[in-house]
C-alpha positions as a Python dict, from the first residue, in 0.01 Angstrom:
ca = {
    (1, 'Q'): (0, 0, 0),
    (2, 'V'): (354, -9, -161),
    (3, 'Q'): (360, 202, -473),
    (4, 'L'): (588, 364, -712),
    (5, 'V'): (442, 591, -994),
    (6, 'E'): (660, 732, -1281),
    (7, 'S'): (557, 1053, -1444),
    (8, 'G'): (706, 1297, -1683),
    (9, 'G'): (713, 1096, -2005),
    (10, 'G'): (607, 1230, -2338),
    (11, 'L'): (695, 1336, -2693),
    (12, 'V'): (1005, 1536, -2734),
    (13, 'Q'): (1226, 1630, -3042),
    (14, 'P'): (1582, 1504, -3081),
    (15, 'G'): (1802, 1729, -2873),
    (16, 'G'): (1531, 1811, -2625),
    (17, 'S'): (1503, 1724, -2259),
    (18, 'L'): (1273, 1572, -2023),
    (19, 'R'): (1274, 1524, -1639),
    (20, 'L'): (1103, 1175, -1518),
    (21, 'S'): (989, 1155, -1165),
    (22, 'C'): (917, 831, -957),
    (23, 'A'): (703, 909, -654),
    (24, 'A'): (705, 639, -381),
    (25, 'S'): (434, 584, -114),
    (26, 'G'): (356, 319, 144),
    (27, 'F'): (727, 274, 226),
    (28, 'I'): (1025, 458, 339),
    (29, 'F'): (1202, 498, -7),
    (30, 'S'): (1501, 665, 144),
    (31, 'I'): (1638, 338, 292),
    (32, 'Y'): (1611, 164, -48),
    (33, 'D'): (1855, 177, -364),
    (34, 'G'): (1654, 315, -655),
    (35, 'S'): (1728, 257, -1028),
    (36, 'W'): (1586, 359, -1357),
    (37, 'Y'): (1534, 99, -1632),
    (38, 'R'): (1410, 126, -1971),
    (39, 'Q'): (1258, -102, -2242),
    (40, 'A'): (1188, -47, -2612),
    (41, 'P'): (951, -265, -2796),
    (42, 'G'): (1124, -587, -2898),
    (43, 'K'): (1426, -520, -2708),
    (44, 'E'): (1564, -623, -2383),
    (45, 'R'): (1517, -417, -2062),
    (46, 'E'): (1825, -246, -1963),
    (47, 'L'): (1942, -57, -1655),
    (48, 'V'): (1978, 304, -1697),
    (49, 'A'): (2127, 423, -1371),
    (50, 'T'): (2143, 354, -1009),
    (51, 'I'): (2133, 575, -692),
    (52, 'T'): (2211, 420, -361),
    (53, 'R'): (2032, 494, -23),
    (54, 'A'): (2356, 713, 45),
    (55, 'G'): (2290, 917, -269),
    (56, 'V'): (2586, 764, -475),
    (57, 'T'): (2519, 729, -845),
    (58, 'T'): (2627, 429, -1030),
    (59, 'N'): (2573, 190, -1314),
    (60, 'Y'): (2511, 450, -1585),
    (61, 'L'): (2431, 307, -1909),
    (62, 'D'): (2724, 395, -2136),
    (63, 'S'): (2497, 525, -2430),
    (64, 'V'): (2337, 770, -2171),
    (65, 'R'): (2648, 866, -1952),
    (66, 'G'): (2694, 1250, -1965),
    (67, 'R'): (2344, 1303, -2094),
    (68, 'F'): (2137, 1160, -1808),
    (69, 'A'): (2141, 1217, -1429),
    (70, 'I'): (1969, 1020, -1162),
    (71, 'S'): (1886, 1199, -827),
    (72, 'R'): (1667, 1173, -532),
    (73, 'D'): (1493, 1382, -282),
    (74, 'H'): (1450, 1197, 47),
    (75, 'A'): (1225, 1448, 188),
    (76, 'K'): (973, 1408, -104),
    (77, 'N'): (1032, 1030, -125),
    (78, 'T'): (1086, 1078, -485),
    (79, 'M'): (1369, 985, -745),
    (80, 'Y'): (1428, 1179, -1064),
    (81, 'L'): (1598, 1101, -1410),
    (82, 'Q'): (1706, 1414, -1593),
    (83, 'M'): (1741, 1344, -1959),
    (84, 'N'): (1915, 1585, -2186),
    (85, 'S'): (2029, 1587, -2557),
    (86, 'L'): (1762, 1327, -2622),
    (87, 'K'): (1827, 1079, -2925),
    (88, 'P'): (1561, 863, -3107),
    (89, 'E'): (1725, 567, -2963),
    (90, 'D'): (1614, 669, -2603),
    (91, 'T'): (1265, 602, -2701),
    (92, 'A'): (1148, 353, -2455),
    (93, 'T'): (920, 302, -2162),
    (94, 'Y'): (1109, 395, -1848),
    (95, 'Y'): (1050, 226, -1532),
    (96, 'C'): (1174, 280, -1162),
    (97, 'K'): (1272, 28, -914),
    (98, 'A'): (1325, 37, -537),
    (99, 'R'): (1542, -237, -371),
    (100, 'L'): (1631, -307, -17),
    (101, 'V'): (1576, -697, 17),
    (102, 'R'): (1260, -692, -189),
    (103, 'E'): (1223, -516, -505),
    (104, 'Y'): (922, -280, -584),
    (105, 'W'): (862, -160, -950),
    (106, 'G'): (659, 110, -1107),
    (107, 'K'): (429, 77, -1412),
    (108, 'G'): (653, 289, -1636),
    (109, 'T'): (620, 603, -1837),
    (110, 'L'): (660, 633, -2210),
    (111, 'V'): (924, 846, -2361),
    (112, 'T'): (915, 907, -2737),
    (113, 'V'): (1187, 1084, -2915),
    (114, 'T'): (1104, 1154, -3278),
    (115, 'S'): (1126, 1435, -3532),
}
């Protein structure tokens, strides 16, 4: 059973940090490119960042560049998104995606940034 499960979302104050995790099972995640996306209510889904199967990070959203960092641990079949200096506009549901030829998506984890 192919599955991606996000975790690590929650409520945080502006300026705080969270680390999201995306745990893959049922396939060899290490040979897939991985991405984080986010979507706020009433807004379009946007790509946050991508990390290739070789570990090269690309496609950072301009508004998160320098604050967020995507990474992966092949041994744990897991991808991460470290989010620092969080702003209210970062509030969204965050989704992970794995892509080789087909695409696999997780169900998302909600991040709420508010004072």
